[in-house]
Amino acid sequence: MSKTHHSKVLIIGSGPAGYTAAIYTARANLKPRLVSGMQPGGQMTVTSDVENYPGFAAPVNGPWLMDQMKLQAEHVGAELINDTIKSIDLNSNPKKAIGDSGDIYTADAVIIATGAQAKWLGIPSEQQYQGKGVSGCATCDGFFYRGKEVFVIGGGNSAVEEALFLTNFATKVTVVHRRDTFRAEKIMQERLFNHPKINVIWNAELDEVTGDGKVVTGVKIKDVNTGAVTDYKTDGVFVAIGHKPATELFKGQVTLDKDGYIVTAPDSTKTNIDGVFAAGDVKDKVFRQAVTAAGMGCMAALEADKYLAALEAAHAPAVKKVVNGNPKP
Ligand code: NDP
């Protein structure tokens, strides 16, 4: 039978933003409840070596790091629930979410930390070599390609930015784009065209990632006009065809931008709905880092705490002021 659980704060999502929000709200004695979603730990659970999360001298394993965040949240008193929110009403009072389990979660404040997913091409070899030479994040994995050659797939800001970033490590970067013009900002394009390490293959698609079963050794690139397939040697493939924020659930309630990301007030995690905050990749298409997501989780927790304190003060019974020994009406 389904149960109803009420908490002051409901956190949706279990990446760095969600767990950090849980840690801070728990330590503020708000007894938060975090519903972890379909992929507990989020995108970090598909990252093997994390070298850029501060606090660790040696690289750490992504799933391990997320497990530590989870344990830390539990240790300070957050309640973590394995369920996936299927529907939500953010305008009701209290706010009301329904899980896959049938359980109902009501809360005075909601922190949305559902993250985003890198888009993939969907070819089998891309999946086979993920983490073995195929990556969706140059900032995370570029360092491993020092002195090597890489391919970048895509033609938007992400692809161009990743290609430029990868020149810090790789000896040669080849960008493959399915059309004959980029969608990226002109200034970024100019930087790319002027870079001696980068070359572009236009009107082409990644047909297959090739390898020895353990690591990537090459790619098959298909000309979209002629259908001709050419083999290239490479050490890595960065797929940069965009990200998809997990905001389907909130459509029609929380304001989203044209790409589907949650819009928040400047320097804040506040959304257009009172008591609803958003943190991490679900509202960030620029930085997309675990450490920035964690920072935003902290911000959301502090803002939720402030919101709840104001709510409580507004509902507290009126205390008559005493002036010169006489109660003032
Ligand atoms: P975009 O949607 O802008 O670009 C995706 C690119 O991938 C396009 O060139 C598209 O090709 C290509 N693509 C999509 N699907 C496929 C496919 N199946 N096969 C081959 N190619 C494909 O995504 P971005 O991540 O680049 O950017 C998303 C948003 O984030 C944008 O608004 C961007 O401006 C912003 N952004 C901002 C940054 C910054 O400010 N520093 C950095 C990164 C992103 P086609 O052009 O043919 O559609």
mmCIF file of C-alpha atoms and ligand atoms in Angstrom:
data_model
loop_
_atom_site.group_PDB
_atom_site.id
_atom_site.type_symbol
_atom_site.label_atom_id
_atom_site.label_comp_id
_atom_site.label_asym_id
_atom_site.label_seq_id
_atom_site.Cartn_x
_atom_site.Cartn_y
_atom_site.Cartn_z
ATOM 1 C CA MET A 1 0.000 0.000 0.000
ATOM 2 C CA SER A 2 1.285 3.454 -0.847
ATOM 3 C CA LYS A 3 2.466 5.687 1.971
ATOM 4 C CA THR A 4 2.603 9.455 2.321
ATOM 5 C CA HIS A 5 5.838 10.960 3.641
ATOM 6 C CA HIS A 6 6.088 14.627 4.599
ATOM 7 C CA SER A 7 9.348 16.512 5.025
ATOM 8 C CA LYS A 8 10.330 20.148 5.174
ATOM 9 C CA VAL A 9 12.653 19.638 2.224
ATOM 10 C CA LEU A 10 12.377 17.168 -0.621
ATOM 11 C CA ILE A 11 15.480 16.785 -2.784
ATOM 12 C CA ILE A 12 15.077 15.119 -6.164
ATOM 13 C CA GLY A 13 18.270 13.657 -7.636
ATOM 14 C CA SER A 14 21.387 12.026 -6.271
ATOM 15 C CA GLY A 15 24.339 13.574 -8.072
ATOM 16 C CA PRO A 16 26.799 15.953 -6.403
ATOM 17 C CA ALA A 17 24.156 18.729 -6.308
ATOM 18 C CA GLY A 18 21.520 16.538 -4.626
ATOM 19 C CA TYR A 19 23.854 14.983 -2.056
ATOM 20 C CA THR A 20 25.404 18.341 -1.162
ATOM 21 C CA ALA A 21 21.948 19.865 -0.733
ATOM 22 C CA ALA A 22 21.110 16.876 1.511
ATOM 23 C CA ILE A 23 24.251 17.358 3.614
ATOM 24 C CA TYR A 24 23.619 21.064 4.150
ATOM 25 C CA THR A 25 19.879 20.815 4.835
ATOM 26 C CA ALA A 26 20.447 17.893 7.220
ATOM 27 C CA ARG A 27 23.062 19.895 9.111
ATOM 28 C CA ALA A 28 20.557 22.787 9.268
ATOM 29 C CA ASN A 29 18.266 20.330 11.072
ATOM 30 C CA LEU A 30 15.695 20.377 8.264
ATOM 31 C CA LYS A 31 15.511 16.552 8.135
ATOM 32 C CA PRO A 32 15.591 16.386 4.324
ATOM 33 C CA ARG A 33 14.348 13.478 2.273
ATOM 34 C CA LEU A 34 16.250 12.739 -0.952
ATOM 35 C CA VAL A 35 14.706 10.624 -3.682
ATOM 36 C CA SER A 36 17.583 9.238 -5.705
ATOM 37 C CA GLY A 37 16.076 8.547 -9.156
ATOM 38 C CA MET A 38 16.853 5.924 -11.759
ATOM 39 C CA GLN A 39 20.634 6.309 -11.743
ATOM 40 C CA PRO A 40 21.688 6.772 -8.097
ATOM 41 C CA GLY A 41 24.889 8.817 -8.062
ATOM 42 C CA GLY A 42 24.144 10.376 -11.460
ATOM 43 C CA GLN A 43 26.609 10.979 -14.295
ATOM 44 C CA MET A 44 29.624 10.512 -11.993
ATOM 45 C CA THR A 45 28.858 6.823 -11.763
ATOM 46 C CA VAL A 46 29.985 6.394 -15.377
ATOM 47 C CA THR A 47 33.288 8.226 -14.807
ATOM 48 C CA SER A 48 36.209 6.034 -13.873
ATOM 49 C CA ASP A 49 39.017 8.389 -12.801
ATOM 50 C CA VAL A 50 38.098 11.709 -11.215
ATOM 51 C CA GLU A 51 41.117 13.957 -10.903
ATOM 52 C CA ASN A 52 39.506 17.369 -10.620
ATOM 53 C CA TYR A 53 37.322 17.033 -7.533
ATOM 54 C CA PRO A 54 39.225 18.885 -4.807
ATOM 55 C CA GLY A 55 40.336 17.074 -1.698
ATOM 56 C CA PHE A 56 41.991 14.010 -3.191
ATOM 57 C CA ALA A 57 45.679 13.966 -4.082
ATOM 58 C CA ALA A 58 45.318 10.860 -6.255
ATOM 59 C CA PRO A 59 42.556 10.191 -8.815
ATOM 60 C CA VAL A 60 39.389 8.725 -7.331
ATOM 61 C CA ASN A 61 36.822 6.444 -8.829
ATOM 62 C CA GLY A 62 33.504 8.198 -9.751
ATOM 63 C CA PRO A 63 31.136 5.620 -8.207
ATOM 64 C CA TRP A 64 33.290 5.557 -5.053
ATOM 65 C CA LEU A 65 33.128 9.357 -4.746
ATOM 66 C CA MET A 66 29.363 9.301 -5.092
ATOM 67 C CA ASP A 67 29.115 6.546 -2.510
ATOM 68 C CA GLN A 68 31.111 8.693 -0.087
ATOM 69 C CA MET A 69 28.761 11.645 -0.682
ATOM 70 C CA LYS A 70 25.790 9.362 -0.073
ATOM 71 C CA LEU A 71 27.272 8.012 3.173
ATOM 72 C CA GLN A 72 28.118 11.540 4.288
ATOM 73 C CA ALA A 73 24.524 12.678 3.654
ATOM 74 C CA GLU A 74 23.199 9.694 5.631
ATOM 75 C CA HIS A 75 25.709 10.242 8.404
ATOM 76 C CA VAL A 76 24.487 13.792 9.021
ATOM 77 C CA GLY A 77 20.847 12.694 9.057
ATOM 78 C CA ALA A 78 19.406 12.902 5.536
ATOM 79 C CA GLU A 79 16.869 10.237 4.625
ATOM 80 C CA LEU A 80 17.726 8.692 1.264
ATOM 81 C CA ILE A 81 15.035 6.869 -0.666
ATOM 82 C CA ASN A 82 15.401 4.621 -3.683
ATOM 83 C CA ASP A 83 12.483 5.727 -5.781
ATOM 84 C CA THR A 84 11.918 7.726 -8.961
ATOM 85 C CA ILE A 85 9.514 10.655 -9.003
ATOM 86 C CA LYS A 86 6.960 10.135 -11.752
ATOM 87 C CA SER A 87 4.744 13.197 -11.289
ATOM 88 C CA ILE A 88 4.872 16.372 -9.269
ATOM 89 C CA ASP A 89 2.699 19.328 -8.334
ATOM 90 C CA LEU A 90 4.945 22.206 -7.337
ATOM 91 C CA ASN A 91 2.127 24.734 -7.025
ATOM 92 C CA SER A 92 0.153 22.855 -4.368
ATOM 93 C CA ASN A 93 0.639 23.507 -0.675
ATOM 94 C CA PRO A 94 2.494 21.454 0.452
ATOM 95 C CA LYS A 95 4.232 20.516 -2.785
ATOM 96 C CA LYS A 96 3.404 16.964 -3.775
ATOM 97 C CA ALA A 97 5.394 14.341 -5.693
ATOM 98 C CA ILE A 98 4.440 10.765 -6.525
ATOM 99 C CA GLY A 99 7.087 8.056 -6.842
ATOM 100 C CA ASP A 100 7.288 5.027 -9.083
ATOM 101 C CA SER A 101 6.628 2.963 -5.958
ATOM 102 C CA GLY A 102 3.255 4.700 -5.557
ATOM 103 C CA ASP A 103 4.457 6.522 -2.421
ATOM 104 C CA ILE A 104 3.590 10.198 -2.072
ATOM 105 C CA TYR A 105 6.188 12.737 -0.961
ATOM 106 C CA THR A 106 4.954 16.090 0.303
ATOM 107 C CA ALA A 107 7.272 18.942 1.244
ATOM 108 C CA ASP A 108 7.344 22.642 2.053
ATOM 109 C CA ALA A 109 10.386 23.205 -0.162
ATOM 110 C CA VAL A 110 11.733 21.240 -3.118
ATOM 111 C CA ILE A 111 15.293 21.187 -4.445
ATOM 112 C CA ILE A 112 15.490 19.923 -8.015
ATOM 113 C CA ALA A 113 18.837 18.299 -8.753
ATOM 114 C CA THR A 114 17.893 15.859 -11.496
ATOM 115 C CA GLY A 115 20.951 16.654 -13.653
ATOM 116 C CA ALA A 116 21.429 16.189 -17.365
ATOM 117 C CA GLN A 117 22.519 13.417 -19.659
ATOM 118 C CA ALA A 118 25.103 13.701 -22.411
ATOM 119 C CA LYS A 119 23.493 12.792 -25.705
ATOM 120 C CA TRP A 120 25.033 9.813 -27.443
ATOM 121 C CA LEU A 121 24.891 8.764 -31.077
ATOM 122 C CA GLY A 122 23.460 5.387 -30.170
ATOM 123 C CA ILE A 123 25.791 3.180 -32.184
ATOM 124 C CA PRO A 124 26.800 -0.090 -30.474
ATOM 125 C CA SER A 125 30.604 0.460 -30.675
ATOM 126 C CA GLU A 126 30.194 3.869 -29.000
ATOM 127 C CA GLN A 127 28.602 2.156 -26.018
ATOM 128 C CA GLN A 128 31.131 -0.702 -26.054
ATOM 129 C CA TYR A 129 34.075 1.714 -25.719
ATOM 130 C CA GLN A 130 32.549 4.211 -23.269
ATOM 131 C CA GLY A 131 35.197 4.803 -20.598
ATOM 132 C CA LYS A 132 37.743 2.962 -22.793
ATOM 133 C CA GLY A 133 38.426 5.799 -25.220
ATOM 134 C CA VAL A 134 34.925 7.112 -25.867
ATOM 135 C CA SER A 135 34.012 10.038 -23.636
ATOM 136 C CA GLY A 136 31.260 12.626 -23.304
ATOM 137 C CA CYS A 137 33.355 15.137 -21.355
ATOM 138 C CA ALA A 138 36.685 16.650 -22.446
ATOM 139 C CA THR A 139 37.132 18.537 -19.165
ATOM 140 C CA CYS A 140 36.873 15.232 -17.312
ATOM 141 C CA ASP A 141 38.951 12.991 -19.582
ATOM 142 C CA GLY A 142 41.087 15.251 -21.815
ATOM 143 C CA PHE A 143 44.092 14.929 -19.531
ATOM 144 C CA PHE A 144 44.398 11.228 -20.409
ATOM 145 C CA TYR A 145 45.129 12.115 -24.053
ATOM 146 C CA ARG A 146 48.445 13.876 -23.550
ATOM 147 C CA GLY A 147 50.544 13.300 -26.667
ATOM 148 C CA LYS A 148 47.711 11.364 -28.365
ATOM 149 C CA GLU A 149 45.280 11.950 -31.236
ATOM 150 C CA VAL A 150 41.554 12.425 -30.740
ATOM 151 C CA PHE A 151 38.324 12.879 -32.693
ATOM 152 C CA VAL A 152 35.479 15.163 -31.610
ATOM 153 C CA ILE A 153 31.970 14.620 -32.970
ATOM 154 C CA GLY A 154 29.557 17.595 -33.221
ATOM 155 C CA GLY A 155 29.321 21.166 -34.448
ATOM 156 C CA GLY A 156 27.853 23.206 -31.585
ATOM 157 C CA ASN A 157 29.500 25.232 -28.833
ATOM 158 C CA SER A 158 30.285 22.091 -26.834
ATOM 159 C CA ALA A 159 32.109 20.406 -29.719
ATOM 160 C CA VAL A 160 34.144 23.483 -30.610
ATOM 161 C CA GLU A 161 34.952 24.247 -26.978
ATOM 162 C CA GLU A 162 35.957 20.629 -26.331
ATOM 163 C CA ALA A 163 38.123 20.524 -29.459
ATOM 164 C CA LEU A 164 39.951 23.700 -28.375
ATOM 165 C CA PHE A 165 40.358 22.384 -24.837
ATOM 166 C CA LEU A 166 41.743 19.075 -26.098
ATOM 167 C CA THR A 167 44.564 20.881 -27.953
ATOM 168 C CA ASN A 168 46.092 21.416 -24.487
ATOM 169 C CA PHE A 169 46.880 17.707 -24.417
ATOM 170 C CA ALA A 170 46.456 16.024 -27.783
ATOM 171 C CA THR A 171 48.862 16.389 -30.680
ATOM 172 C CA LYS A 172 46.030 16.372 -33.222
ATOM 173 C CA VAL A 173 42.280 16.990 -32.902
ATOM 174 C CA THR A 174 39.903 16.107 -35.730
ATOM 175 C CA VAL A 175 36.351 17.462 -35.590
ATOM 176 C CA VAL A 176 33.679 15.565 -37.502
ATOM 177 C CA HIS A 177 30.494 17.447 -38.308
ATOM 178 C CA ARG A 178 27.447 16.186 -40.201
ATOM 179 C CA ARG A 179 26.921 19.486 -42.095
ATOM 180 C CA ASP A 180 29.204 22.023 -43.800
ATOM 181 C CA THR A 181 28.803 24.806 -41.221
ATOM 182 C CA PHE A 182 29.094 24.897 -37.455
ATOM 183 C CA ARG A 183 26.311 26.032 -35.181
ATOM 184 C CA ALA A 184 28.846 27.273 -32.600
ATOM 185 C CA GLU A 185 29.410 30.989 -31.933
ATOM 186 C CA LYS A 186 31.484 32.706 -34.649
ATOM 187 C CA ILE A 187 34.287 33.728 -32.308
ATOM 188 C CA MET A 188 34.717 30.116 -31.184
ATOM 189 C CA GLN A 189 34.696 28.941 -34.798
ATOM 190 C CA GLU A 190 37.435 31.422 -35.691
ATOM 191 C CA ARG A 191 39.591 30.176 -32.845
ATOM 192 C CA LEU A 192 39.080 26.624 -34.028
ATOM 193 C CA PHE A 193 39.829 27.364 -37.709
ATOM 194 C CA ASN A 194 43.012 29.213 -36.728
ATOM 195 C CA HIS A 195 44.310 26.458 -34.484
ATOM 196 C CA PRO A 196 47.204 24.535 -36.038
ATOM 197 C CA LYS A 197 46.361 21.279 -34.220
ATOM 198 C CA ILE A 198 42.716 21.100 -35.366
ATOM 199 C CA ASN A 199 41.268 19.949 -38.650
ATOM 200 C CA VAL A 200 37.632 19.422 -39.619
ATOM 201 C CA ILE A 201 35.932 16.712 -41.641
ATOM 202 C CA TRP A 202 32.692 18.240 -42.967
ATOM 203 C CA ASN A 203 29.508 16.438 -44.046
ATOM 204 C CA ALA A 204 30.518 13.303 -42.213
ATOM 205 C CA GLU A 205 29.300 11.050 -39.425
ATOM 206 C CA LEU A 206 30.863 8.596 -37.039
ATOM 207 C CA ASP A 207 29.968 5.210 -38.470
ATOM 208 C CA GLU A 208 31.833 3.013 -36.016
ATOM 209 C CA VAL A 209 34.409 3.152 -33.226
ATOM 210 C CA THR A 210 37.072 0.506 -33.748
ATOM 211 C CA GLY A 211 39.366 -1.010 -31.140
ATOM 212 C CA ASP A 212 41.058 -4.100 -29.798
ATOM 213 C CA GLY A 213 38.248 -4.845 -27.348
ATOM 214 C CA LYS A 214 40.034 -2.981 -24.539
ATOM 215 C CA VAL A 215 40.765 0.467 -25.952
ATOM 216 C CA VAL A 216 39.858 2.587 -28.959
ATOM 217 C CA THR A 217 42.322 2.399 -31.836
ATOM 218 C CA GLY A 218 40.366 4.056 -34.648
ATOM 219 C CA VAL A 219 37.134 5.288 -36.199
ATOM 220 C CA LYS A 220 35.186 4.711 -39.395
ATOM 221 C CA ILE A 221 33.900 8.016 -40.766
ATOM 222 C CA LYS A 222 31.095 8.073 -43.325
ATOM 223 C CA ASP A 223 30.662 10.839 -45.902
ATOM 224 C CA VAL A 224 26.961 11.742 -45.701
ATOM 225 C CA ASN A 225 26.812 12.725 -49.387
ATOM 226 C CA THR A 226 28.589 9.782 -50.991
ATOM 227 C CA GLY A 227 28.201 7.126 -48.297
ATOM 228 C CA ALA A 228 31.944 6.361 -48.569
ATOM 229 C CA VAL A 229 33.485 5.103 -45.336
ATOM 230 C CA THR A 230 37.093 5.965 -44.433
ATOM 231 C CA ASP A 231 39.204 4.436 -41.644
ATOM 232 C CA TYR A 232 41.252 6.713 -39.362
ATOM 233 C CA LYS A 233 43.561 5.872 -36.498
ATOM 234 C CA THR A 234 42.775 7.594 -33.200
ATOM 235 C CA ASP A 235 43.218 7.120 -29.461
ATOM 236 C CA GLY A 236 40.018 8.751 -28.306
ATOM 237 C CA VAL A 237 36.574 9.866 -29.423
ATOM 238 C CA PHE A 238 34.737 12.726 -27.712
ATOM 239 C CA VAL A 239 31.035 12.795 -28.490
ATOM 240 C CA ALA A 240 29.838 16.393 -28.052
ATOM 241 C CA ILE A 241 26.395 16.483 -29.647
ATOM 242 C CA GLY A 242 24.660 18.203 -26.757
ATOM 243 C CA HIS A 243 23.156 17.466 -23.375
ATOM 244 C CA LYS A 244 19.598 16.871 -22.330
ATOM 245 C CA PRO A 245 18.535 18.207 -18.939
ATOM 246 C CA ALA A 246 16.177 15.964 -16.974
ATOM 247 C CA THR A 247 13.308 18.452 -16.780
ATOM 248 C CA GLU A 248 10.424 16.599 -18.448
ATOM 249 C CA LEU A 249 8.735 16.242 -15.054
ATOM 250 C CA PHE A 250 8.682 19.990 -14.387
ATOM 251 C CA LYS A 251 7.474 21.237 -17.792
ATOM 252 C CA GLY A 252 4.563 23.654 -17.533
ATOM 253 C CA GLN A 253 5.387 24.486 -13.900
ATOM 254 C CA VAL A 254 8.986 25.644 -13.580
ATOM 255 C CA THR A 255 10.241 28.109 -16.212
ATOM 256 C CA LEU A 256 12.631 26.409 -18.663
ATOM 257 C CA ASP A 257 14.872 28.047 -21.277
ATOM 258 C CA LYS A 258 14.757 27.168 -24.981
ATOM 259 C CA ASP A 259 17.107 24.199 -24.402
ATOM 260 C CA GLY A 260 14.979 22.829 -21.548
ATOM 261 C CA TYR A 261 17.234 23.926 -18.657
ATOM 262 C CA ILE A 262 15.597 25.350 -15.508
ATOM 263 C CA VAL A 263 15.847 29.131 -15.279
ATOM 264 C CA THR A 264 16.950 30.481 -11.895
ATOM 265 C CA ALA A 265 17.291 34.030 -10.570
ATOM 266 C CA PRO A 266 20.766 35.579 -11.038
ATOM 267 C CA ASP A 267 23.330 34.366 -8.454
ATOM 268 C CA SER A 268 20.644 32.140 -6.955
ATOM 269 C CA THR A 269 19.013 28.725 -7.240
ATOM 270 C CA LYS A 270 15.481 30.168 -6.910
ATOM 271 C CA THR A 271 13.087 29.183 -9.676
ATOM 272 C CA ASN A 272 9.908 31.034 -10.655
ATOM 273 C CA ILE A 273 7.971 29.052 -7.989
ATOM 274 C CA ASP A 274 8.314 30.037 -4.331
ATOM 275 C CA GLY A 275 10.045 27.318 -2.364
ATOM 276 C CA VAL A 276 11.369 25.509 -5.434
ATOM 277 C CA PHE A 277 15.109 25.614 -6.048
ATOM 278 C CA ALA A 278 17.267 24.079 -8.789
ATOM 279 C CA ALA A 279 20.924 23.095 -8.569
ATOM 280 C CA GLY A 280 23.523 21.418 -10.766
ATOM 281 C CA ASP A 281 23.410 20.396 -14.410
ATOM 282 C CA VAL A 282 19.622 20.668 -14.554
ATOM 283 C CA LYS A 283 20.108 24.449 -14.561
ATOM 284 C CA ASP A 284 23.683 24.756 -15.836
ATOM 285 C CA LYS A 285 24.699 24.271 -19.457
ATOM 286 C CA VAL A 286 28.002 26.105 -19.193
ATOM 287 C CA PHE A 287 30.154 24.554 -16.457
ATOM 288 C CA ARG A 288 28.675 21.060 -15.920
ATOM 289 C CA GLN A 289 31.243 20.003 -13.331
ATOM 290 C CA ALA A 290 30.754 17.899 -10.205
ATOM 291 C CA VAL A 291 32.322 20.629 -8.097
ATOM 292 C CA THR A 292 30.094 23.395 -9.523
ATOM 293 C CA ALA A 293 27.039 21.153 -9.088
ATOM 294 C CA ALA A 294 28.040 20.523 -5.463
ATOM 295 C CA GLY A 295 28.452 24.278 -4.946
ATOM 296 C CA MET A 296 24.984 24.901 -6.312
ATOM 297 C CA GLY A 297 23.588 22.145 -4.066
ATOM 298 C CA CYS A 298 24.991 24.074 -1.108
ATOM 299 C CA MET A 299 23.443 27.318 -2.393
ATOM 300 C CA ALA A 300 20.046 25.651 -2.826
ATOM 301 C CA ALA A 301 20.172 24.261 0.713
ATOM 302 C CA LEU A 302 21.001 27.651 2.215
ATOM 303 C CA GLU A 303 18.269 29.330 0.193
ATOM 304 C CA ALA A 304 15.734 26.631 1.151
ATOM 305 C CA ASP A 305 16.662 27.079 4.812
ATOM 306 C CA LYS A 306 16.078 30.821 4.553
ATOM 307 C CA TYR A 307 12.790 30.295 2.733
ATOM 308 C CA LEU A 308 11.528 27.849 5.376
ATOM 309 C CA ALA A 309 12.549 30.148 8.221
ATOM 310 C CA ALA A 310 10.574 33.005 6.633
ATOM 311 C CA LEU A 311 7.612 30.668 6.069
ATOM 312 C CA GLU A 312 7.683 29.558 9.696
ATOM 313 C CA ALA A 313 7.925 33.149 10.939
ATOM 314 C CA ALA A 314 4.950 34.126 8.791
ATOM 315 C CA HIS A 315 2.842 31.300 10.248
ATOM 316 C CA ALA A 316 3.969 31.701 13.863
ATOM 317 C CA PRO A 317 1.204 32.907 16.213
ATOM 318 C CA ALA A 318 1.287 36.727 16.474
ATOM 319 C CA VAL A 319 3.149 37.883 19.564
ATOM 320 C CA LYS A 320 1.776 41.103 20.967
ATOM 321 C CA LYS A 321 4.437 43.713 21.440
ATOM 322 C CA VAL A 322 4.719 45.132 24.941
ATOM 323 C CA VAL A 323 5.249 48.879 25.106
ATOM 324 C CA ASN A 324 5.879 50.479 28.493
ATOM 325 C CA GLY A 325 4.382 47.469 30.266
ATOM 326 C CA ASN A 326 1.139 47.625 28.182
ATOM 327 C CA PRO A 327 0.405 45.175 25.393
ATOM 328 C CA LYS A 328 0.293 47.009 22.059
ATOM 329 C CA PRO A 329 -2.498 45.844 19.740
HETATM 330 P P1 NDP B 1 23.995 22.005 -29.578
HETATM 331 O O1 NDP B 1 22.635 21.417 -29.606
HETATM 332 O O2 NDP B 1 24.160 23.463 -29.721
HETATM 333 O O3 NDP B 1 24.891 21.333 -30.727
HETATM 334 C C1 NDP B 1 24.874 19.969 -30.945
HETATM 335 C C2 NDP B 1 25.731 19.685 -32.164
HETATM 336 O O4 NDP B 1 25.800 18.284 -32.345
HETATM 337 C C3 NDP B 1 25.167 20.296 -33.441
HETATM 338 O O5 NDP B 1 26.201 20.774 -34.247
HETATM 339 C C4 NDP B 1 24.469 19.114 -34.107
HETATM 340 O O6 NDP B 1 24.505 19.135 -35.505
HETATM 341 C C5 NDP B 1 25.301 17.949 -33.639
HETATM 342 N N1 NDP B 1 24.512 16.740 -33.524
HETATM 343 C C6 NDP B 1 23.374 16.545 -32.829
HETATM 344 N N2 NDP B 1 22.937 15.284 -32.967
HETATM 345 C C7 NDP B 1 23.818 14.666 -33.789
HETATM 346 C C8 NDP B 1 23.921 13.367 -34.321
HETATM 347 N N3 NDP B 1 23.016 12.421 -34.017
HETATM 348 N N4 NDP B 1 24.963 13.078 -35.129
HETATM 349 C C9 NDP B 1 25.888 14.017 -35.429
HETATM 350 N N5 NDP B 1 25.848 15.269 -34.949
HETATM 351 C C10 NDP B 1 24.831 15.597 -34.138
HETATM 352 O O7 NDP B 1 24.644 21.415 -28.224
HETATM 353 P P2 NDP B 1 25.825 22.011 -27.383
HETATM 354 O O8 NDP B 1 26.081 21.063 -26.266
HETATM 355 O O9 NDP B 1 26.948 22.368 -28.240
HETATM 356 O O10 NDP B 1 25.198 23.320 -26.747
HETATM 357 C C11 NDP B 1 23.963 23.265 -26.029
HETATM 358 C C12 NDP B 1 23.666 24.651 -25.481
HETATM 359 O O11 NDP B 1 24.643 24.983 -24.515
HETATM 360 C C13 NDP B 1 23.742 25.721 -26.565
HETATM 361 O O12 NDP B 1 22.794 26.715 -26.285
HETATM 362 C C14 NDP B 1 25.150 26.268 -26.400
HETATM 363 O O13 NDP B 1 25.285 27.587 -26.866
HETATM 364 C C15 NDP B 1 25.332 26.155 -24.875
HETATM 365 N N6 NDP B 1 26.759 26.029 -24.542
HETATM 366 C C16 NDP B 1 27.395 27.120 -24.077
HETATM 367 C C17 NDP B 1 28.735 27.083 -23.761
HETATM 368 C C18 NDP B 1 29.383 28.318 -23.300
HETATM 369 O O14 NDP B 1 28.704 29.326 -23.185
HETATM 370 N N7 NDP B 1 30.657 28.280 -23.013
HETATM 371 C C19 NDP B 1 29.512 25.840 -23.903
HETATM 372 C C20 NDP B 1 28.757 24.730 -24.385
HETATM 373 C C21 NDP B 1 27.420 24.837 -24.693
HETATM 374 P P3 NDP B 1 23.644 20.207 -36.346
HETATM 375 O O15 NDP B 1 24.378 21.512 -36.194
HETATM 376 O O16 NDP B 1 23.678 19.661 -37.710
HETATM 377 O O17 NDP B 1 22.286 20.221 -35.721
#
